[in-house]
GROMACS .gro file of C-alpha atoms in nm:
model
  433
    1MET     CA    1   2.865  -3.359  18.520
    2ALA     CA    2   2.876  -3.524  18.860
    3SER     CA    3   2.825  -3.186  19.024
    4ASN     CA    4   2.519  -3.113  18.810
    5SER     CA    5   2.378  -3.458  18.880
    6ALA     CA    6   2.422  -3.411  19.254
    7GLN     CA    7   2.258  -3.069  19.231
    8ILE     CA    8   1.962  -3.212  19.040
    9ASN     CA    9   1.927  -3.500  19.286
   10GLY     CA   10   1.957  -3.262  19.578
   11SER     CA   11   1.676  -3.045  19.437
   12ALA     CA   12   1.461  -3.354  19.392
   13ILE     CA   13   1.522  -3.458  19.751
   14SER     CA   14   1.434  -3.111  19.883
   15SER     CA   15   1.117  -3.113  19.675
   16ASP     CA   16   1.033  -3.457  19.814
   17TRP     CA   17   1.049  -3.331  20.171
   18ARG     CA   18   0.828  -3.030  20.085
   19ASP     CA   19   0.570  -3.250  19.915
   20ARG     CA   20   0.578  -3.536  20.166
   21TYR     CA   21   0.238  -3.446  20.312
   22PHE     CA   22   0.073  -3.333  19.988
   23HIS     CA   23  -0.182  -3.617  19.984
   24ILE     CA   24  -0.251  -3.577  20.356
   25ASP     CA   25  -0.320  -3.207  20.300
   26GLN     CA   26  -0.574  -3.290  20.031
   27ILE     CA   27  -0.776  -3.482  20.290
   28LEU     CA   28  -0.750  -3.207  20.549
   29ASP     CA   29  -0.814  -2.907  20.324
   30GLN     CA   30  -1.183  -2.981  20.271
   31PRO     CA   31  -1.459  -3.194  20.423
   32GLY     CA   32  -1.549  -3.528  20.268
   33PRO     CA   33  -1.867  -3.736  20.246
   34ARG     CA   34  -1.799  -3.913  20.578
   35THR     CA   35  -1.642  -3.620  20.763
   36ASP     CA   36  -1.735  -3.576  21.128
   37PRO     CA   37  -1.950  -3.264  21.195
   38SER     CA   38  -1.675  -3.136  21.427
   39PHE     CA   39  -1.418  -3.142  21.145
   40SER     CA   40  -1.255  -2.804  21.082
   41ALA     CA   41  -1.076  -2.806  20.747
   42GLY     CA   42  -0.755  -2.620  20.682
   43ASP     CA   43  -0.460  -2.505  20.888
   44GLY     CA   44  -0.621  -2.565  21.228
   45VAL     CA   45  -0.651  -2.941  21.195
   46LYS     CA   46  -0.306  -2.960  21.033
   47ASP     CA   47  -0.155  -2.767  21.321
   48PHE     CA   48  -0.314  -3.001  21.575
   49LEU     CA   49  -0.198  -3.312  21.391
   50ARG     CA   50   0.161  -3.195  21.344
   51ASN     CA   51   0.228  -2.974  21.644
   52LYS     CA   52  -0.012  -3.058  21.925
   53CYS     CA   53  -0.122  -3.422  21.897
   54LYS     CA   54   0.096  -3.645  22.114
   55ILE     CA   55   0.071  -4.017  22.045
   56LEU     CA   56   0.211  -4.319  22.230
   57VAL     CA   57   0.308  -4.643  22.056
   58ILE     CA   58   0.349  -4.945  22.282
   59GLY     CA   59   0.572  -5.207  22.124
   60ALA     CA   60   0.849  -5.165  21.866
   61GLY     CA   61   0.848  -5.515  21.717
   62GLY     CA   62   0.708  -5.634  21.385
   63LEU     CA   63   0.385  -5.440  21.424
   64GLY     CA   64   0.538  -5.146  21.609
   65CYS     CA   65   0.802  -5.077  21.341
   66GLU     CA   66   0.530  -5.050  21.077
   67ILE     CA   67   0.316  -4.829  21.303
   68LEU     CA   68   0.601  -4.588  21.381
   69ALA     CA   69   0.691  -4.543  21.014
   70ASN     CA   70   0.326  -4.498  20.912
   71LEU     CA   71   0.259  -4.238  21.181
   72ALA     CA   72   0.565  -4.036  21.084
   73LEU     CA   73   0.466  -4.041  20.717
   74THR     CA   74   0.105  -3.953  20.798
   75GLY     CA   75   0.195  -3.627  20.968
   76PHE     CA   76   0.220  -3.710  21.339
   77LYS     CA   77   0.532  -3.534  21.465
   78ASP     CA   78   0.529  -3.596  21.842
   79ILE     CA   79   0.553  -3.972  21.888
   80HIS     CA   80   0.659  -4.169  22.196
   81VAL     CA   81   0.742  -4.539  22.195
   82ILE     CA   82   0.782  -4.794  22.476
   83ASP     CA   83   0.941  -5.137  22.440
   84MET     CA   84   1.122  -5.357  22.692
   85ASP     CA   85   1.299  -5.585  22.442
   86THR     CA   86   1.634  -5.581  22.269
   87ILE     CA   87   1.689  -5.669  21.903
   88ASP     CA   88   1.749  -6.033  21.817
   89ILE     CA   89   1.883  -6.158  21.485
   90SER     CA   90   1.554  -6.342  21.430
   91ASN     CA   91   1.374  -6.005  21.421
   92LEU     CA   92   1.550  -5.877  21.112
   93ASN     CA   93   1.335  -6.057  20.852
   94ARG     CA   94   1.029  -5.842  20.933
   95GLN     CA   95   1.126  -5.560  21.172
   96PHE     CA   96   1.261  -5.336  20.900
   97LEU     CA   97   1.387  -5.050  21.118
   98PHE     CA   98   1.669  -5.273  21.244
   99ARG     CA   99   1.997  -5.390  21.089
  100PRO     CA  100   2.248  -5.666  21.183
  101ALA     CA  101   2.464  -5.407  21.361
  102ASP     CA  102   2.168  -5.328  21.590
  103VAL     CA  103   2.145  -5.678  21.740
  104GLY     CA  104   2.150  -5.655  22.119
  105LYS     CA  105   2.040  -5.290  22.129
  106PRO     CA  106   1.703  -5.169  22.271
  107LYS     CA  107   1.428  -5.179  22.010
  108ALA     CA  108   1.262  -4.856  22.122
  109ILE     CA  109   1.583  -4.651  22.100
  110VAL     CA  110   1.698  -4.789  21.764
  111ALA     CA  111   1.351  -4.754  21.609
  112ALA     CA  112   1.318  -4.394  21.729
  113GLU     CA  113   1.658  -4.296  21.591
  114TYR     CA  114   1.589  -4.459  21.255
  115VAL     CA  115   1.251  -4.292  21.205
  116MET     CA  116   1.385  -3.949  21.299
  117LYS     CA  117   1.675  -3.994  21.059
  118ARG     CA  118   1.452  -4.091  20.767
  119VAL     CA  119   1.170  -3.843  20.834
  120PRO     CA  120   1.321  -3.507  20.938
  121GLY     CA  121   1.097  -3.293  21.158
  122VAL     CA  122   0.945  -3.588  21.342
  123LYS     CA  123   1.037  -3.632  21.708
  124VAL     CA  124   1.021  -3.986  21.845
  125THR     CA  125   1.086  -4.020  22.219
  126PRO     CA  126   1.181  -4.376  22.321
  127TYR     CA  127   1.155  -4.552  22.655
  128PHE     CA  128   1.341  -4.880  22.703
  129GLY     CA  129   1.139  -5.050  22.976
  130LYS     CA  130   0.797  -5.174  23.083
  131ILE     CA  131   0.465  -4.994  23.052
  132GLN     CA  132   0.416  -5.070  23.422
  133ASP     CA  133   0.714  -4.843  23.500
  134LYS     CA  134   0.506  -4.536  23.412
  135ASP     CA  135   0.240  -4.373  23.630
  136ASP     CA  136  -0.097  -4.218  23.548
  137ASP     CA  137   0.052  -3.872  23.492
  138TYR     CA  138   0.268  -4.013  23.214
  139TYR     CA  139  -0.029  -4.160  23.026
  140MET     CA  140  -0.239  -3.848  23.079
  141GLN     CA  141  -0.012  -3.647  22.848
  142PHE     CA  142  -0.113  -3.840  22.534
  143ASN     CA  143  -0.405  -3.784  22.300
  144LEU     CA  144  -0.395  -4.139  22.163
  145VAL     CA  145  -0.238  -4.475  22.247
  146ILE     CA  146  -0.164  -4.748  21.990
  147CYS     CA  147  -0.067  -5.101  22.098
  148GLY     CA  148   0.142  -5.330  21.880
  149LEU     CA  149   0.196  -5.596  22.146
  150ASP     CA  150   0.230  -5.975  22.153
  151SER     CA  151   0.133  -6.002  22.520
  152VAL     CA  152  -0.222  -6.046  22.649
  153GLU     CA  153  -0.114  -5.940  22.999
  154ALA     CA  154   0.034  -5.612  22.873
  155ARG     CA  155  -0.279  -5.535  22.671
  156ARG     CA  156  -0.499  -5.600  22.973
  157TRP     CA  157  -0.279  -5.376  23.186
  158ILE     CA  158  -0.284  -5.074  22.955
  159ASN     CA  159  -0.656  -5.121  22.885
  160ALA     CA  160  -0.740  -5.116  23.257
  161THR     CA  161  -0.505  -4.824  23.317
  162LEU     CA  162  -0.671  -4.609  23.050
  163VAL     CA  163  -1.021  -4.701  23.175
  164ASN     CA  164  -0.921  -4.604  23.528
  165LEU     CA  165  -0.789  -4.269  23.402
  166VAL     CA  166  -1.133  -4.156  23.285
  167ASP     CA  167  -1.283  -3.875  23.494
  168PRO     CA  168  -1.639  -3.778  23.384
  169GLU     CA  169  -1.563  -3.420  23.487
  170ASN     CA  170  -1.254  -3.402  23.266
  171PRO     CA  171  -1.299  -3.486  22.894
  172GLU     CA  172  -0.920  -3.469  22.847
  173SER     CA  173  -0.885  -3.780  23.064
  174LEU     CA  174  -1.042  -4.000  22.794
  175LYS     CA  175  -0.760  -4.155  22.589
  176PRO     CA  176  -0.870  -4.366  22.290
  177LEU     CA  177  -0.681  -4.694  22.262
  178ILE     CA  178  -0.611  -4.854  21.924
  179ASP     CA  179  -0.505  -5.217  21.954
  180GLY     CA  180  -0.351  -5.426  21.679
  181GLY     CA  181  -0.249  -5.788  21.680
  182THR     CA  182  -0.130  -6.048  21.430
  183GLU     CA  183  -0.081  -6.423  21.424
  184GLY     CA  184   0.043  -6.569  21.101
  185PHE     CA  185  -0.192  -6.469  20.820
  186LYS     CA  186  -0.461  -6.349  21.061
  187GLY     CA  187  -0.484  -6.011  21.231
  188GLN     CA  188  -0.714  -5.766  21.402
  189ALA     CA  189  -0.735  -5.396  21.476
  190ARG     CA  190  -0.981  -5.232  21.710
  191VAL     CA  191  -1.072  -4.897  21.856
  192ILE     CA  192  -1.144  -4.883  22.229
  193VAL     CA  193  -1.298  -4.566  22.370
  194PRO     CA  194  -1.257  -4.624  22.746
  195THR     CA  195  -1.588  -4.654  22.938
  196ILE     CA  196  -1.785  -4.595  22.615
  197SER     CA  197  -1.711  -4.888  22.384
  198SER     CA  198  -1.628  -5.244  22.483
  199CYS     CA  199  -1.281  -5.270  22.631
  200TYR     CA  200  -1.012  -5.533  22.581
  201GLU     CA  201  -1.126  -5.720  22.891
  202CYS     CA  202  -1.477  -5.750  22.745
  203SER     CA  203  -1.347  -5.968  22.461
  204LEU     CA  204  -1.126  -6.218  22.644
  205ASP     CA  205  -1.354  -6.499  22.531
  206MET     CA  206  -1.237  -6.435  22.172
  207LEU     CA  207  -0.880  -6.532  22.258
  208ASN     CA  208  -0.731  -6.875  22.216
  209LYS     CA  209  -0.728  -7.095  22.523
  210PRO     CA  210  -0.445  -6.976  22.750
  211THR     CA  211  -0.124  -7.176  22.744
  212THR     CA  212  -0.028  -7.094  23.103
  213PHE     CA  213  -0.128  -7.315  23.392
  214PRO     CA  214  -0.194  -7.267  23.765
  215ILE     CA  215   0.121  -7.311  23.971
  216CYS     CA  216  -0.066  -7.539  24.207
  217THR     CA  217  -0.161  -7.771  23.919
  218ILE     CA  218   0.187  -7.800  23.771
  219ALA     CA  219   0.338  -7.844  24.119
  220ASN     CA  220   0.095  -8.103  24.257
  221THR     CA  221  -0.138  -8.263  24.003
  222PRO     CA  222  -0.004  -8.248  23.645
  223ARG     CA  223  -0.237  -8.399  23.386
  224LEU     CA  224  -0.095  -8.276  23.055
  225PRO     CA  225   0.251  -8.289  22.898
  226GLU     CA  226   0.245  -7.907  22.905
  227HIS     CA  227   0.210  -7.921  23.284
  228CYS     CA  228   0.533  -8.121  23.307
  229ILE     CA  229   0.719  -7.880  23.081
  230GLU     CA  230   0.596  -7.578  23.277
  231TRP     CA  231   0.701  -7.753  23.600
  232ALA     CA  232   1.051  -7.804  23.460
  233SER     CA  233   1.088  -7.441  23.344
  234VAL     CA  234   0.903  -7.252  23.617
  235LEU     CA  235   0.991  -7.454  23.926
  236GLU     CA  236   1.283  -7.689  23.862
  237TRP     CA  237   1.508  -7.462  23.658
  238PRO     CA  238   1.531  -7.186  23.924
  239ARG     CA  239   1.561  -7.449  24.201
  240VAL     CA  240   1.852  -7.628  24.032
  241HIS     CA  241   2.024  -7.338  23.854
  242ARG     CA  242   1.952  -7.062  24.107
  243GLU     CA  243   2.041  -6.724  23.953
  244LYS     CA  244   2.119  -6.861  23.605
  245LYS     CA  245   1.864  -6.726  23.357
  246LEU     CA  246   1.683  -6.967  23.130
  247ASP     CA  247   1.770  -6.896  22.765
  248THR     CA  248   1.491  -7.034  22.548
  249ASP     CA  249   1.713  -6.999  22.238
  250ASP     CA  250   1.987  -7.221  22.384
  251PRO     CA  251   1.952  -7.585  22.267
  252GLU     CA  252   2.127  -7.709  22.582
  253HIS     CA  253   1.872  -7.535  22.803
  254ILE     CA  254   1.581  -7.673  22.599
  255GLY     CA  255   1.741  -8.018  22.616
  256TRP     CA  256   1.764  -7.999  22.995
  257LEU     CA  257   1.397  -7.899  23.021
  258TYR     CA  258   1.294  -8.177  22.785
  259SER     CA  259   1.485  -8.437  22.986
  260VAL     CA  260   1.348  -8.322  23.323
  261ALA     CA  261   0.992  -8.288  23.190
  262SER     CA  262   1.009  -8.639  23.042
  263VAL     CA  263   1.103  -8.787  23.380
  264ARG     CA  264   0.817  -8.595  23.544
  265ALA     CA  265   0.571  -8.713  23.279
  266LYS     CA  266   0.675  -9.077  23.325
  267GLU     CA  267   0.623  -9.045  23.701
  268PHE     CA  268   0.259  -8.938  23.646
  269ASN     CA  269   0.195  -9.171  23.348
  270ILE     CA  270   0.162  -8.878  23.106
  271GLU     CA  271   0.252  -8.918  22.740
  272GLY     CA  272   0.334  -8.657  22.477
  273VAL     CA  273   0.641  -8.469  22.603
  274THR     CA  274   0.855  -8.404  22.294
  275TRP     CA  275   1.142  -8.173  22.207
  276SER     CA  276   0.925  -7.960  21.977
  277LEU     CA  277   0.646  -7.931  22.234
  278THR     CA  278   0.898  -7.832  22.501
  279GLN     CA  279   1.035  -7.560  22.277
  280GLY     CA  280   0.686  -7.440  22.184
  281VAL     CA  281   0.565  -7.418  22.544
  282VAL     CA  282   0.863  -7.229  22.686
  283LYS     CA  283   0.907  -6.996  22.387
  284ASN     CA  284   0.533  -6.938  22.339
  285VAL     CA  285   0.605  -6.918  21.966
  286ILE     CA  286   0.366  -6.700  21.762
  287PRO     CA  287   0.419  -6.705  21.384
  288ALA     CA  288   0.484  -6.361  21.232
  289ILE     CA  289   0.421  -6.262  20.870
  290ALA     CA  290   0.550  -5.926  20.746
  291SER     CA  291   0.257  -5.865  20.509
  292THR     CA  292   0.002  -5.920  20.787
  293ASN     CA  293   0.190  -5.675  21.010
  294ALA     CA  294   0.182  -5.417  20.730
  295ILE     CA  295  -0.195  -5.445  20.679
  296ILE     CA  296  -0.283  -5.431  21.048
  297ALA     CA  297  -0.042  -5.143  21.116
  298ALA     CA  298  -0.199  -4.950  20.827
  299SER     CA  299  -0.544  -5.008  20.975
  300CYS     CA  300  -0.429  -4.891  21.321
  301CYS     CA  301  -0.269  -4.575  21.183
  302ASN     CA  302  -0.571  -4.502  20.965
  303GLU     CA  303  -0.788  -4.508  21.278
  304ALA     CA  304  -0.540  -4.285  21.462
  305PHE     CA  305  -0.553  -4.033  21.178
  306LYS     CA  306  -0.933  -4.034  21.172
  307ILE     CA  307  -0.961  -3.987  21.549
  308ALA     CA  308  -0.698  -3.711  21.557
  309THR     CA  309  -0.845  -3.513  21.266
  310SER     CA  310  -1.219  -3.604  21.263
  311SER     CA  311  -1.179  -3.637  20.885
  312ALA     CA  312  -1.387  -3.956  20.883
  313ALA     CA  313  -1.581  -4.178  21.121
  314TYR     CA  314  -1.355  -4.406  21.318
  315LEU     CA  315  -1.399  -4.782  21.344
  316ASN     CA  316  -1.685  -4.911  21.557
  317ASN     CA  317  -1.507  -5.107  21.675
  318TYR     CA  318  -1.340  -5.425  21.543
  319PHE     CA  319  -1.164  -5.511  21.216
  320MET     CA  320  -1.065  -5.869  21.143
  321LEU     CA  321  -0.831  -5.992  20.869
  322ILE     CA  322  -0.815  -6.357  20.766
  323GLY     CA  323  -0.559  -6.446  20.501
  324THR     CA  324  -0.525  -6.820  20.551
  325GLU     CA  325  -0.735  -6.911  20.243
  326GLY     CA  326  -0.742  -6.607  20.016
  327VAL     CA  327  -0.789  -6.266  20.176
  328TYR     CA  328  -1.105  -6.191  20.372
  329SER     CA  329  -1.182  -5.906  20.609
  330PHE     CA  330  -1.485  -5.788  20.800
  331THR     CA  331  -1.582  -5.542  21.072
  332PHE     CA  332  -1.826  -5.575  21.359
  333GLU     CA  333  -1.922  -5.405  21.682
  334HIS     CA  334  -1.811  -5.594  21.990
  335GLU     CA  335  -2.056  -5.504  22.265
  336LYS     CA  336  -1.962  -5.421  22.622
  337ARG     CA  337  -1.981  -5.710  22.866
  338GLU     CA  338  -2.214  -5.631  23.154
  339HIS     CA  339  -1.998  -5.801  23.414
  340CYS     CA  340  -1.662  -5.687  23.279
  341PRO     CA  341  -1.436  -5.631  23.584
  342VAL     CA  342  -1.270  -5.332  23.412
  343CYS     CA  343  -1.542  -5.126  23.244
  344GLY     CA  344  -1.852  -5.292  23.394
  345GLY     CA  345  -1.769  -5.236  23.758
  346LYS     CA  346  -1.994  -5.518  23.879
  347SER     CA  347  -1.928  -5.834  24.078
  348LEU     CA  348  -1.921  -6.159  23.886
  349GLU     CA  349  -2.143  -6.439  24.016
  350ILE     CA  350  -1.964  -6.775  24.007
  351PRO     CA  351  -2.164  -7.094  24.072
  352ILE     CA  352  -1.943  -7.381  24.189
  353SER     CA  353  -1.989  -7.717  24.354
  354ARG     CA  354  -1.976  -7.732  24.733
  355ASP     CA  355  -1.706  -7.996  24.692
  356TRP     CA  356  -1.471  -7.768  24.497
  357THR     CA  357  -1.135  -7.703  24.656
  358VAL     CA  358  -0.956  -7.369  24.648
  359GLU     CA  359  -0.711  -7.527  24.404
  360GLN     CA  360  -0.998  -7.610  24.165
  361LEU     CA  361  -1.131  -7.254  24.190
  362ILE     CA  362  -0.787  -7.114  24.104
  363GLU     CA  363  -0.758  -7.348  23.808
  364MET     CA  364  -1.098  -7.234  23.681
  365LEU     CA  365  -1.000  -6.866  23.711
  366THR     CA  366  -0.686  -6.936  23.510
  367GLU     CA  367  -0.851  -7.136  23.231
  368LYS     CA  368  -1.199  -6.980  23.200
  369GLN     CA  369  -1.210  -6.784  22.872
  370THR     CA  370  -1.384  -6.477  23.016
  371ILE     CA  371  -1.147  -6.444  23.314
  372GLN     CA  372  -0.799  -6.585  23.236
  373ILE     CA  373  -0.617  -6.448  23.539
  374LYS     CA  374  -0.259  -6.568  23.557
  375LYS     CA  375  -0.145  -6.664  23.909
  376PRO     CA  376  -0.450  -6.530  24.097
  377SER     CA  377  -0.447  -6.456  24.470
  378LEU     CA  378  -0.770  -6.492  24.668
  379SER     CA  379  -0.900  -6.323  24.982
  380THR     CA  380  -1.219  -6.210  25.150
  381SER     CA  381  -1.276  -5.901  25.362
  382THR     CA  382  -1.178  -6.099  25.671
  383LYS     CA  383  -0.934  -6.372  25.565
  384GLN     CA  384  -0.649  -6.457  25.330
  385ILE     CA  385  -0.743  -6.763  25.125
  386TYR     CA  386  -0.437  -6.808  24.900
  387PHE     CA  387  -0.163  -6.568  24.794
  388GLN     CA  388   0.088  -6.634  24.517
  389ALA     CA  389   0.346  -6.398  24.671
  390PRO     CA  390   0.549  -6.309  24.870
  391PRO     CA  391   0.697  -6.656  24.941
  392GLN     CA  392   0.626  -6.636  25.313
  393LEU     CA  393   0.259  -6.561  25.254
  394GLU     CA  394   0.233  -6.825  24.981
  395GLN     CA  395   0.373  -7.084  25.221
  396ALA     CA  396   0.139  -6.974  25.499
  397THR     CA  397  -0.173  -6.997  25.280
  398ARG     CA  398  -0.074  -7.308  25.084
  399PRO     CA  399  -0.265  -7.549  25.313
  400ASN     CA  400  -0.588  -7.377  25.204
  401LEU     CA  401  -0.543  -7.511  24.850
  402GLU     CA  402  -0.675  -7.851  24.959
  403LYS     CA  403  -0.966  -7.708  25.159
  404LYS     CA  404  -1.316  -7.676  25.019
  405VAL     CA  405  -1.417  -7.325  24.920
  406SER     CA  406  -1.744  -7.380  25.109
  407GLU     CA  407  -1.542  -7.414  25.432
  408LEU     CA  408  -1.391  -7.068  25.382
  409VAL     CA  409  -1.663  -6.870  25.203
  410GLU     CA  410  -2.032  -6.870  25.288
  411GLU     CA  411  -2.314  -6.877  25.029
  412GLY     CA  412  -2.322  -6.542  24.849
  413GLY     CA  413  -1.987  -6.444  24.998
  414GLU     CA  414  -1.748  -6.218  24.810
  415VAL     CA  415  -1.400  -6.326  24.706
  416ILE     CA  416  -1.149  -6.066  24.588
  417VAL     CA  417  -0.916  -6.188  24.312
  418THR     CA  418  -0.591  -6.000  24.242
  419ALA     CA  419  -0.284  -6.064  24.028
  420SER     CA  420   0.051  -5.887  23.999
  421THR     CA  421   0.007  -5.859  23.621
  422LEU     CA  422  -0.320  -5.662  23.641
  423PRO     CA  423  -0.394  -5.315  23.785
  424PHE     CA  424  -0.747  -5.410  23.892
  425HIS     CA  425  -0.919  -5.664  24.115
  426LEU     CA  426  -1.204  -5.899  24.032
  427SER     CA  427  -1.494  -5.935  24.274
  428LEU     CA  428  -1.654  -6.281  24.275
  429VAL     CA  429  -1.986  -6.366  24.442
  430ILE     CA  430  -1.971  -6.737  24.524
  431THR     CA  431  -2.287  -6.949  24.499
  432TYR     CA  432  -2.301  -7.324  24.551
  433THR     CA  433  -2.472  -7.587  24.340
   0.00000   0.00000   0.00000
């Protein structure tokens, strides 16, 4: 009896594998009412999807786990995944590809192994490291890129990289980017066609106000309790503890930061430094809801399928989900920004007061919604104004922080802004009011 049962179950399992893509095949076997004119039904499009289309997933966290599983079950068979993190026990409530025994292991590697085990025939190639480790040739091999990231800097980097890849003489150099993001019960998915649709940089003004602060502000003129906490974590911790790494999950480390930040705040007559605020600032906590991840990942993979197969028109170009009070979603087209430093290619005119110091200009570049450059370095074609690194150059240019910009840059002069976190530079034309 047991033998017969096993045989029956085995037959059912084999049948399941054969029929896994039955519903996908129904979509691809014939055109539909919204099918792209270039759609070619039948074996050709199936062969491209399953044997030729190479897709990159960036991030293997809450969103990335859902995306990887969805892609494998949709018919994509050549998937690559990049993630620089290892698995923490706090991930297990929503990152369903991981188990308690996986804690401490690289997310990309564990996720790839799990998907390949559960969906035979799918190849998932992991890379445990940063997206910045890879060069242009690496990204050129993919047909599509999907981001499931929790980092604005990483999104900006891959967006600029894919825009810079585009060669008008080579259609294969255009790599559509699908970006997903979640925060609590809210989420968004978007399709970016580099140089054609608005890019990630175009929509920086839609982001929440940045929680990072200019190093010069936290070092010299703190005004907020967050400045004092950043000072304690960014400057004082490495000065006092040298090579010892700050562990934001260690209560003793958070306690030390809270104590030091409180003393700093008292010195500058600043109120509001609390234990919970200290923890929130240094951990940059973003709430994560499994159901939101599932919806946004499904939207991202749906767009990937449509782009890869031309079976329907892809999103133009933004989908928003709001689940805080009921469930509400809408789509809209986010237009390209004329002065976008990535896809616009034009200089940005910045009017400032003649009395502004270099330090004030840096603070504006950090906090302005449409720019948000973390730790910017400034120069002109003839002089170095202020550089964040290396230490010797930072020390040499530090006196310029207190100088007026008007002393260093003439009316209509161009200032080049760079940052280690971004693969592009921003050209500013300075005018005085």
